[in-house]
Coordinates of C-alpha atoms in Angstrom, one line a residue:
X104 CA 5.3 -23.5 -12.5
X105 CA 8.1 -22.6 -10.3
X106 CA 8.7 -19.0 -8.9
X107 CA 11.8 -18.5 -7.7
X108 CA 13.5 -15.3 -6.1
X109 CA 15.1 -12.0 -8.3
X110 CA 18.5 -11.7 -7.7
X111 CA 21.2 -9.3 -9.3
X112 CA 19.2 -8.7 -12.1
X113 CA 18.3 -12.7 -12.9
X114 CA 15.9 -15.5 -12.2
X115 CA 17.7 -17.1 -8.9
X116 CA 18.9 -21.0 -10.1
X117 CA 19.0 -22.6 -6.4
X118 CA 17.3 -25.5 -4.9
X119 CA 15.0 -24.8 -2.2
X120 CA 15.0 -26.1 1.2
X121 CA 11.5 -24.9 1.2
X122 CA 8.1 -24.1 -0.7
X123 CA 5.0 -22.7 -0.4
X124 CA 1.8 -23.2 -2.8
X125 CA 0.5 -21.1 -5.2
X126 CA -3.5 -21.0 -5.7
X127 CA -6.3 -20.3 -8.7
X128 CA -8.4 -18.5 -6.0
X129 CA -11.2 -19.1 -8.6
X130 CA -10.9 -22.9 -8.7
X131 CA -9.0 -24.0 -5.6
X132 CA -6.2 -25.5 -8.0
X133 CA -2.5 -25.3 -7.0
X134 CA -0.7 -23.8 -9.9
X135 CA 2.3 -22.9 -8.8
X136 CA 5.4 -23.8 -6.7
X137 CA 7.1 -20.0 -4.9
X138 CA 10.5 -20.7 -3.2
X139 CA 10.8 -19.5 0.6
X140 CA 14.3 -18.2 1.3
X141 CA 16.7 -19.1 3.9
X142 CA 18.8 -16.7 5.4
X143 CA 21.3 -17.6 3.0
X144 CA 19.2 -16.0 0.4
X145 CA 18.3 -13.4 2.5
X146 CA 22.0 -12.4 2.4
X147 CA 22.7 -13.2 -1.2
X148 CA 19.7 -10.3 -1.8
X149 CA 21.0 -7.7 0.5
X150 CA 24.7 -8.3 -1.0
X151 CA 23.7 -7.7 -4.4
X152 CA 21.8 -4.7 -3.8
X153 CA 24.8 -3.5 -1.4
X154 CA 27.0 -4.3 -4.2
X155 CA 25.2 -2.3 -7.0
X156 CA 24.2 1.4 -4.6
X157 CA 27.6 2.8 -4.9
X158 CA 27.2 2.9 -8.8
X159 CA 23.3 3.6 -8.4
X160 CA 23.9 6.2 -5.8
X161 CA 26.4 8.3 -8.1
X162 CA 24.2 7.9 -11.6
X163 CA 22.8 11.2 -12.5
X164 CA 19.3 12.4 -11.7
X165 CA 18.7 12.3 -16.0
X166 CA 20.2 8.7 -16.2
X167 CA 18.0 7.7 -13.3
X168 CA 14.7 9.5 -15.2
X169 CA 15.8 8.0 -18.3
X170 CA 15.5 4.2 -16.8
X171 CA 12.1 5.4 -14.8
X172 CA 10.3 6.5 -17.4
X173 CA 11.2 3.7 -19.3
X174 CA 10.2 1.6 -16.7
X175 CA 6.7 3.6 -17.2
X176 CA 6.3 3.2 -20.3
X177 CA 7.1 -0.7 -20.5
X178 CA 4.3 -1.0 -17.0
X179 CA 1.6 0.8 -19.6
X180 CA 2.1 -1.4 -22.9
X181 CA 2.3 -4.5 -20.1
X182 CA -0.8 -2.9 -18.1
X183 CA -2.9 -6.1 -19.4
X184 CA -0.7 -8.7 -18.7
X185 CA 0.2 -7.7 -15.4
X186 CA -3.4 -7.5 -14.3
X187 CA -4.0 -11.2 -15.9
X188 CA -1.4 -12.2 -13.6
X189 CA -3.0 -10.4 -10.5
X190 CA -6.6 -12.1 -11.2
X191 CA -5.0 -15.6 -11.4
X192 CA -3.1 -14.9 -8.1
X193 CA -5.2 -12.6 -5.8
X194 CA -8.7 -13.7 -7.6
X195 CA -9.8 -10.3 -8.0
X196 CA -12.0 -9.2 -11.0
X197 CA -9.6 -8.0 -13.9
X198 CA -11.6 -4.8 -14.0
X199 CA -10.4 -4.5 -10.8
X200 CA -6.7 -5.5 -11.2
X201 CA -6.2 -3.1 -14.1
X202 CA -7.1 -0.1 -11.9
X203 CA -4.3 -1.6 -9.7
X204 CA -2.2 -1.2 -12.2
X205 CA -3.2 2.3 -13.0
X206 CA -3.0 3.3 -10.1
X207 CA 0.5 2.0 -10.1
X208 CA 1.5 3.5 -13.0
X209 CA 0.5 6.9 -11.1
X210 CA 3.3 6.3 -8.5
X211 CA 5.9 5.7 -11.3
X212 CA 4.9 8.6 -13.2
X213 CA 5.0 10.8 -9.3
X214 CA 8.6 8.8 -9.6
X215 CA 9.7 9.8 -12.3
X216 CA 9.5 13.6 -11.4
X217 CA 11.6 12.9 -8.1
X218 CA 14.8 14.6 -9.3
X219 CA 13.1 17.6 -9.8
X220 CA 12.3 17.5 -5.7
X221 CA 15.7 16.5 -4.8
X222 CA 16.7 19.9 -4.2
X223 CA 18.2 21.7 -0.6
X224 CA 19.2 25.0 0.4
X225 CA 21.9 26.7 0.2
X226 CA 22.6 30.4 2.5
X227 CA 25.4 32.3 1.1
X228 CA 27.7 33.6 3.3
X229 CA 25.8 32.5 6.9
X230 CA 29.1 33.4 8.5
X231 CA 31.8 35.5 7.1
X232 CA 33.0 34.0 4.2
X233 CA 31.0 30.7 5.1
X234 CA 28.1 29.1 3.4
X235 CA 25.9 26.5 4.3
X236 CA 23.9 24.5 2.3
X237 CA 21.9 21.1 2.5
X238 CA 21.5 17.8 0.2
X239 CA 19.5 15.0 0.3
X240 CA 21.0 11.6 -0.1
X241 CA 19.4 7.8 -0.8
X242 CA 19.8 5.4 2.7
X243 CA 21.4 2.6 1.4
X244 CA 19.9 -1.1 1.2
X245 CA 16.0 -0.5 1.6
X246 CA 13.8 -3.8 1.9
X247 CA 9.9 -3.5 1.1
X248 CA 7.2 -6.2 2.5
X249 CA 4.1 -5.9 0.7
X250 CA 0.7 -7.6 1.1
X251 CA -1.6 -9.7 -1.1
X252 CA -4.3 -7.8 -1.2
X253 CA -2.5 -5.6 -4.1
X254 CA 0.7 -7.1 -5.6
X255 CA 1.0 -4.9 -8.3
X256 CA 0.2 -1.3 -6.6
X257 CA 1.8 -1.5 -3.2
X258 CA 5.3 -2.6 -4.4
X259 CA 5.4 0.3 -6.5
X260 CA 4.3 2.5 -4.2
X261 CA 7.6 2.2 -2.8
X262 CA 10.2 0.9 -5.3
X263 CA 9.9 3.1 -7.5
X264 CA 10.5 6.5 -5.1
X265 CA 13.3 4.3 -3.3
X266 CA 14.5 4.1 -6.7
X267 CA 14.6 7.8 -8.1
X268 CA 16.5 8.7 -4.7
X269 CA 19.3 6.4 -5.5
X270 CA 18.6 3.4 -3.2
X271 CA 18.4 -0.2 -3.7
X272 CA 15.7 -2.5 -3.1
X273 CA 15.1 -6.1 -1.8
X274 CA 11.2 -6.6 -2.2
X275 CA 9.8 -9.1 -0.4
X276 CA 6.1 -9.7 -1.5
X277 CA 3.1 -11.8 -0.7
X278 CA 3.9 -15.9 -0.8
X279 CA 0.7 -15.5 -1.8
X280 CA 0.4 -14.3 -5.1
X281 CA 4.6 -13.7 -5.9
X282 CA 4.3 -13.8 -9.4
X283 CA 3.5 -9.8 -10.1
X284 CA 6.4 -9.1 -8.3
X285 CA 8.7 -10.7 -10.9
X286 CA 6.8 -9.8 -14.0
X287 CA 7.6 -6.2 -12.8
X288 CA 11.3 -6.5 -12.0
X289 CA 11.4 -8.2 -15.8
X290 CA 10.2 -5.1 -16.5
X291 CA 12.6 -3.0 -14.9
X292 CA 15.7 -4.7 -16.1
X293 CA 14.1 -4.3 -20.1
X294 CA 13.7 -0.6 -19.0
X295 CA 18.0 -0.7 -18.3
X296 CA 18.0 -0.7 -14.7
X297 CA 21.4 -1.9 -13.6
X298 CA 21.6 -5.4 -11.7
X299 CA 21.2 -5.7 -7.9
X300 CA 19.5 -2.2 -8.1
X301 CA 16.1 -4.5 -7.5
X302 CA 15.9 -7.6 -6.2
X303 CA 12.8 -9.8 -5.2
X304 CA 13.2 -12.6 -2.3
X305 CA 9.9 -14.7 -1.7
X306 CA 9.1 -16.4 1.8
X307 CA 7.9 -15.9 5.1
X308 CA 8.7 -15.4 8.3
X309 CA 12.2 -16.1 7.7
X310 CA 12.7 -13.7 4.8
X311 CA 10.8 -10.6 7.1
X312 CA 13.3 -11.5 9.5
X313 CA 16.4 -11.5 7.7
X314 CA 15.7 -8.5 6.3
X315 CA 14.1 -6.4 9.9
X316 CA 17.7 -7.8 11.3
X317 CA 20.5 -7.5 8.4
X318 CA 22.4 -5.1 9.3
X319 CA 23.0 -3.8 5.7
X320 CA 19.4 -2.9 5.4
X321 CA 19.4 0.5 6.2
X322 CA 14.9 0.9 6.4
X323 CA 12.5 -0.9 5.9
X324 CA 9.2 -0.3 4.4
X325 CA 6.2 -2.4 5.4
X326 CA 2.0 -2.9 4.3
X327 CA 0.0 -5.6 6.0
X328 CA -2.2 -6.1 9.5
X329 CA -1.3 -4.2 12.1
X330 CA 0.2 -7.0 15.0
X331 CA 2.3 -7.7 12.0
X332 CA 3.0 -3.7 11.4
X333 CA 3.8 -3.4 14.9
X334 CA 6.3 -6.4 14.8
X335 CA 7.8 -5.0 11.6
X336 CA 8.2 -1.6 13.5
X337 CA 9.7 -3.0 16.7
X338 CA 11.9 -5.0 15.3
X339 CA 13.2 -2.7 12.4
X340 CA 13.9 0.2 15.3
X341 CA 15.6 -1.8 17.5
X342 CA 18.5 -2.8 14.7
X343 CA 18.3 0.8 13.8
X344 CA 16.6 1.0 11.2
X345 CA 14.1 3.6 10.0
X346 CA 11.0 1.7 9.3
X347 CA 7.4 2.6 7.7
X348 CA 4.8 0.3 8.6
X349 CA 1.0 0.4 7.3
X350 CA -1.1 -1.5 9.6
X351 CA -5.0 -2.6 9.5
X352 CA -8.0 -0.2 9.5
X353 CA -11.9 -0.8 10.5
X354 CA -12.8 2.0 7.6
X355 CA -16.3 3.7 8.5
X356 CA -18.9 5.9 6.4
X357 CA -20.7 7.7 8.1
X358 CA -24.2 8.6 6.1
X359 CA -26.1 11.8 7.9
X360 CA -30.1 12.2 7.6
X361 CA -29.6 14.9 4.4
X362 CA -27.4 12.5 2.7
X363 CA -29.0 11.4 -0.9
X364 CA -29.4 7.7 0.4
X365 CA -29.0 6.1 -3.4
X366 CA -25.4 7.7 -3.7
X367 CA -24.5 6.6 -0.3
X368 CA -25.7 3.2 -1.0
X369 CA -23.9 3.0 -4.4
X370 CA -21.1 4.2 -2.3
X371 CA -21.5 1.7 0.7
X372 CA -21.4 -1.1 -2.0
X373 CA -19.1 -0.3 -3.9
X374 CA -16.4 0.3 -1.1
X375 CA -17.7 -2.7 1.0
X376 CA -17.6 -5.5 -1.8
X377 CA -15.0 -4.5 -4.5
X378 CA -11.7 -6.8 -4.7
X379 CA -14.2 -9.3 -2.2
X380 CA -13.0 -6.6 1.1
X381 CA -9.8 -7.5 0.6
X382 CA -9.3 -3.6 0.6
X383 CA -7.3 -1.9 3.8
X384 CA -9.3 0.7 2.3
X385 CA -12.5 -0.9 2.2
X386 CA -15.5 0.5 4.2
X387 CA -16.6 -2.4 6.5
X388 CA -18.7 -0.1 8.9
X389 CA -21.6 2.1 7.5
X390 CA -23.1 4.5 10.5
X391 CA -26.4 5.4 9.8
X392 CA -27.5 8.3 11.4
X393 CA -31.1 8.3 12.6
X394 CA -33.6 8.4 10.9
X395 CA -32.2 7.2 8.0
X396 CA -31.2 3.4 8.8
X397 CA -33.7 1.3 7.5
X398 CA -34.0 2.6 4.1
X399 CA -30.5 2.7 4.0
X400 CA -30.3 -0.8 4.5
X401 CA -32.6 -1.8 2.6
X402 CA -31.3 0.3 -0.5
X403 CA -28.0 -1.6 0.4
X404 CA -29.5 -4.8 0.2
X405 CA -31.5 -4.7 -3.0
X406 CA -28.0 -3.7 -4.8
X407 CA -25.8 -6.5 -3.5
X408 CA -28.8 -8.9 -4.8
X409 CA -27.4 -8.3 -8.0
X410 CA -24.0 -8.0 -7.8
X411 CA -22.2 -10.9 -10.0
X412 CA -20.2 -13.0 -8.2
X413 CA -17.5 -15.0 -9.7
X414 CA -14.7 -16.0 -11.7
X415 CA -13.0 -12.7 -12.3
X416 CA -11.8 -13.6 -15.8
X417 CA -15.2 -14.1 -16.8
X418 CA -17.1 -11.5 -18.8
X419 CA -19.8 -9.5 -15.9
X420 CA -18.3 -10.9 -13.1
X421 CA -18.3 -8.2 -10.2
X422 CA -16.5 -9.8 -7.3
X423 CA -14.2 -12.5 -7.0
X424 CA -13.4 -15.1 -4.8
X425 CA -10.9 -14.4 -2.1
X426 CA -7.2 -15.3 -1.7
X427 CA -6.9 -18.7 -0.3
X428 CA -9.3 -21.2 1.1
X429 CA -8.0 -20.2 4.9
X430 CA -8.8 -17.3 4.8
X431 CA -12.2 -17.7 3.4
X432 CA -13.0 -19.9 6.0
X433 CA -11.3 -17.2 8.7
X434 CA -14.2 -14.8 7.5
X435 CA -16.8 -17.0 6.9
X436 CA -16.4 -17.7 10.3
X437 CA -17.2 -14.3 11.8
X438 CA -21.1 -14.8 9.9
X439 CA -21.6 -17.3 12.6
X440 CA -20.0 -15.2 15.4
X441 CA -21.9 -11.8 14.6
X442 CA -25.7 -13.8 14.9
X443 CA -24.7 -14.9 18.1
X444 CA -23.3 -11.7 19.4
X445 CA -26.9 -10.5 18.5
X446 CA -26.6 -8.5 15.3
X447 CA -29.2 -9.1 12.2
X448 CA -27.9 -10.9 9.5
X449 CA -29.5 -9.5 6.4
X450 CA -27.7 -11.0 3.8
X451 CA -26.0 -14.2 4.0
X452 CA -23.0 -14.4 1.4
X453 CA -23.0 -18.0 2.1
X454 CA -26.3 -17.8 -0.3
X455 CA -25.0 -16.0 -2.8
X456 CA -25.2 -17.5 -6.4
X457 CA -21.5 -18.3 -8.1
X458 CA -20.2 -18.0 -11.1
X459 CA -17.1 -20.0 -10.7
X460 CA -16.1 -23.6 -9.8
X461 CA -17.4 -25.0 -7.1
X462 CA -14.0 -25.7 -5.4
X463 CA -13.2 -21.9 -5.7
X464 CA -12.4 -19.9 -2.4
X465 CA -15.7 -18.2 -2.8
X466 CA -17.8 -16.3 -0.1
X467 CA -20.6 -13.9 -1.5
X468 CA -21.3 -10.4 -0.4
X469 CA -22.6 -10.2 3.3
X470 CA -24.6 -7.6 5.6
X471 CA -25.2 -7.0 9.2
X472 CA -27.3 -4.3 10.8
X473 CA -28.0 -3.5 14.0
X474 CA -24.5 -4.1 15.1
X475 CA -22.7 -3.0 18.3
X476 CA -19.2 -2.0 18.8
X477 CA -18.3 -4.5 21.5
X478 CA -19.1 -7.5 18.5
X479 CA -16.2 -8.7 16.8
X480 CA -17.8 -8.2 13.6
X481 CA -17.3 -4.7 14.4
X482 CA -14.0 -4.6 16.7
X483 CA -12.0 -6.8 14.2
X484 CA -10.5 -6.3 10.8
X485 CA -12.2 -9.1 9.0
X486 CA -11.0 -8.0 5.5
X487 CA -13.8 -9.4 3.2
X488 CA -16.9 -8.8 2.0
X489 CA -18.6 -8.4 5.1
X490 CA -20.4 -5.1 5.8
X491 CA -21.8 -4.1 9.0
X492 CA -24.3 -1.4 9.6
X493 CA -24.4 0.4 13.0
X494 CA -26.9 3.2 14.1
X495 CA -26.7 6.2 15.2
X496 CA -28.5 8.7 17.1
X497 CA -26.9 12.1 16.0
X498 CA -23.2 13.5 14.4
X499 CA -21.6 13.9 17.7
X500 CA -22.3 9.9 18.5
X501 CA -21.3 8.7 15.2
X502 CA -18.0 10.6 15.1
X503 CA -17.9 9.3 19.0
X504 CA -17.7 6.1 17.4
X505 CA -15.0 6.7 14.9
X506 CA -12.7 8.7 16.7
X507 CA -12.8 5.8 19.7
X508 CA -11.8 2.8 17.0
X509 CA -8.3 1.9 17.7
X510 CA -7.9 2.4 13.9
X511 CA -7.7 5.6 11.8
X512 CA -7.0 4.7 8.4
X513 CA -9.8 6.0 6.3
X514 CA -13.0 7.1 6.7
X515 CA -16.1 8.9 4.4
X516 CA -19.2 11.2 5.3
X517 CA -21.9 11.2 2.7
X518 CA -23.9 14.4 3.3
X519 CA -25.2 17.8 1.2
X520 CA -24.4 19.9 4.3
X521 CA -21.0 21.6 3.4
X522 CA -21.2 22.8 7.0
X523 CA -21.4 19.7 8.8
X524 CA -18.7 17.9 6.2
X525 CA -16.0 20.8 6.8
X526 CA -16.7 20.1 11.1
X527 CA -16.1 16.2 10.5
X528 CA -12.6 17.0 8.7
X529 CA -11.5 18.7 11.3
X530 CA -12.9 16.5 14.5
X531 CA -12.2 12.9 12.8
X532 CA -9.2 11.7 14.1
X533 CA -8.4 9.9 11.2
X534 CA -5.4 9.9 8.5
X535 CA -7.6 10.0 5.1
X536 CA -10.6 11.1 4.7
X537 CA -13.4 11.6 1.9
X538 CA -16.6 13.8 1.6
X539 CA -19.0 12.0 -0.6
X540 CA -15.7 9.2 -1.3
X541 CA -16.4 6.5 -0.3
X542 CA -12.4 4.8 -0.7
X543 CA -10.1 8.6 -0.4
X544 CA -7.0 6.7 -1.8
X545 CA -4.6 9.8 -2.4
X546 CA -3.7 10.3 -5.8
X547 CA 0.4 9.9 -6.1
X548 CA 1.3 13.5 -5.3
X549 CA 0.0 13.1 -1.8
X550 CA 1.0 10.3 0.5
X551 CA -1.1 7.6 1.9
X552 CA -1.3 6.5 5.4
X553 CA -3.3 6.6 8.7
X554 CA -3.2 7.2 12.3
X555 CA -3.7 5.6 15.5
X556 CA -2.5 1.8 15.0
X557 CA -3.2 1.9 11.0
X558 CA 0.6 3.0 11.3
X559 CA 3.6 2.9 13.0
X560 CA 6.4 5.3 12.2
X561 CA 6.9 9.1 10.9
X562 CA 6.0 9.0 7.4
X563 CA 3.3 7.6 4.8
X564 CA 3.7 6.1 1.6
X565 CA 5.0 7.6 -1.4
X566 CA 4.2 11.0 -2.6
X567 CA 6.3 13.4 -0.6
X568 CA 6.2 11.2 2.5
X569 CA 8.2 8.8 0.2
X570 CA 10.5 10.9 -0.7
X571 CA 11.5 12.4 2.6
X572 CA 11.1 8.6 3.7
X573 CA 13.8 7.4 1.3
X574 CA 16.1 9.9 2.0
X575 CA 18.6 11.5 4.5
X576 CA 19.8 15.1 4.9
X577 CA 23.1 16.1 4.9
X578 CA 23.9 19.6 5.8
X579 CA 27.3 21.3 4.5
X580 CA 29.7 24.3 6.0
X581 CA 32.2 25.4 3.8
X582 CA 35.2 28.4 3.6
X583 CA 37.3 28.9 0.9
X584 CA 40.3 30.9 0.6
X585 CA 39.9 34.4 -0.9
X586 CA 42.4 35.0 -3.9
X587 CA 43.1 37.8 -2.1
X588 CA 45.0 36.1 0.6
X589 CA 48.0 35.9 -2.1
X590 CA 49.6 34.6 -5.1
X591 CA 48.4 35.5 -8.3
X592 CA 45.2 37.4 -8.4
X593 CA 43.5 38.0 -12.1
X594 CA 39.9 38.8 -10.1
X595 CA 38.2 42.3 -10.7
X596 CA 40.0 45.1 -8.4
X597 CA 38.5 45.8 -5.3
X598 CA 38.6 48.9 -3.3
X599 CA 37.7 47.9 0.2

């Protein structure tokens, strides 16, 4: 199968200088071929969408809601499909991948009640006979890089907001699993969204490029590690353009002594083994708060004993493989690094029993204890489904710990003390936070992001941050002649 590039509104017919493989995570089989763009298709992206947002920019705010909640409509009857598409891709249980999509579908709907926010202000009469007043206008050209970790949600985090303000879009997702990115821009253009408004370019590091340097592209909105986040940033900004970019996280919960320890371990893993850690989300650090570490672990380890692991279309199957064989050596790799930094291995996912082919990119569920912040286990974001349990002696240590990670993307306290969980909002320096939530994913009408180096730039995604993200203000002083100042005057008499 062949996946080429979305461009003006059609399946691109070029040859391509280069490809890149597709994967079955499942059962190591190739079973695709995505093209990599050149610059030349780098430009022939931006021009179409620079060719449609004069047209796209003056549509109405109803035409615009008309196509968007088409658009939502079309994503719910397709929910299925589109999740079949992310399991065969990303690997990821198709329980899993349909709450992707939901959770998609959330953004569109925040999307779809955009023109209702793109309001400004207006002051009558700030100097004599002068008003002032504001609007909000689209940017331009946006491009989005998304991750494969979700390729249906984290597009449309952005796309569609980008969209209701009046922009157009050149998404660049994942080589990795391209083909979700497609289905949905089918989608779009049976919902009657004009051509060039979205296209989709696959690639690399040539495609990221061309886009962070065109100068057409007006900002650029980016998900993925953070080196790569900081690149994105840097670059972006210095060709002047405004840039988002979602970086990597080392998630923690921390679980206090009054915490109810089956809850927490529910919690623990659940957040630490869905979609195999493939989660920016994902808790990969439980702090356990003295005294409550050892039945704490060993509560977590009598659950992941029965967790199913395997092929994700497969009916019970819990976890999937992950995304390619590389990277499921990268984190098997940090099993053999973490005994020899000293930590305990409790559970070896290397044992775990598979339901899958053997050639799959599998790696079961996996847990440390006793580990100490200077191991890499702890220091790096391993992004799979490796958990690692550190102790602590009191509150003020463990949120010690957190606040000195160089990430602050999320992070969870599981506790029945209302007074100690109100303290840790306030002194954890951290962008999202839950209390008793293991994964606080904002629903759409918030925006998601963290602090520290989980992201670079002003604003987080979608919800309002989106909006104010995808749009520029423009502030207006006018004066206008009085009638009275002659000719022909039909207006009420005055008597000043």
């Amino acid at each position: 199968m062949r996946i080429s590039h979305w461009i003006d509104g059609k399946p691109w017919a070029g040859v391509a200088e280069r490809t890149g493989d597709v994967f079955d995570p499942a059962t190591g089989e190739v079973t695709g071929q995505v093209d990599f763009a050149a610059q030349s298709e780098v430009d022939e992206a931006v021009a179409a969408a620079a060719r449609a947002f004069p047209a796209w920019r003056d549509t109405s705010l109803a035409a615009r809601s008309k196509i968007l909640f088409a658009f939502r409509q079309l994503l719910h009857e397709n929910r299925d499909e589109l999740a079949a598409i992310v399991t065969a891709e990303h690997g990821k249980v198709l329980d899993d991948a349909a709450g992707e999509v939901q959770r998609a579908i959330e953004n569109v709907e925040f999307a779809c009640g955009i023109p209702a926010m793109l309001k400004g202000g207006f002051s009558e009469n700030a100097s004599t006979r002068v008003d002032v007043y504001s609007i909000r206008q689209p940017l331009g050209v946006v491009g989005v890089i998304s991750p494969f970790n979700f390729p249906a949600m984290v597009p449309l985090w952005f796309t569609p907001n980008a969209i209701a303000c009046g922009n157009t879009v050149v998404l660049k997702p994942s080589e990795k699993d391209p083909s979700a990115s497609n289905f949905v821009a089918e989608l779009w253009a049976r919902a009657g969204l004009p051509d060039g408004v979205l296209n989709v370019l696959h690639g690399d590091k040539v495609a990221v490029d061309g886009l962070l340097t065109h100068p057409t592209v007006r900002g650029v909105s980016f998900v993925g590690s953070t080196p790569i986040a900081r690149y994105v940033y840097e670059t972006g900004t210095a060709h002047g353009k405004r840039v988002q970019a979602l970086g990597g996280a080392k998630n923690h919960m921390v679980v206090l002594p009054d915490a109810d320890l089956d809850l927490a371990a529910d919690a623990a893993v659940s957040a630490g083994f869905g979609s195999a850690g493939e989660r920016c989300m994902a808790v990969s650090v439980v702090v356990a708060v003295d005294p409550v570490g050892d039945e704490l672990v060993a509560k977590i380890r009598e659950r992941m004993a029965k967790l199913h692991v395997g092929d994700g279309r497969r009916a019970g199957c819990e976890m999937g493989p992950l995304v390619t064989g590389a990277h499921r050596d990268r984190v098997t790799s940090y099993l053999d690094a973490g005994v020899s930094a000293g930590a305990s291995l409790v559970v070896d996912g290397r044992d775990h029993e598979i339901d899958g082919s053997a050639d799959g990119f599998w790696l079961g569920p996996t847990l440390f204890d006793h580990v100490e912040p200077p191991m890499s286990v702890y220091t790096d974001e391993i992004f799979g489904p490796v958990l690692s349990v550190v102790r602590s002696d009191s509150y003020e240590s463990a949120v010690g710990l957190v606040n000195d990670n160089p990430y602050g993307n999320g992070v969870a306290i599981f506790t029945n003390d209302g007074g100690a969980a109100r303290r840790f909002q306030n002194e954890i320096e951290v962008g999202m936070v839950g209390v008793n939530v293991p994964i606080p994913v904002p629903v759409g009408y918030y925006s998601f992001g963290g602090w520290k180096a989980s992201l670079f730039g002003d604003t987080h995604a979608y919800g309002p941050d989106g909006l104010h993200f995808f749009t520029r203000t423009k502030v207006v002083t006018s004066r206008w002649l009085d009638p009275s100042h002659g000719g022909v005057n039909l207006g009420f008499p005055r008597n000043d």
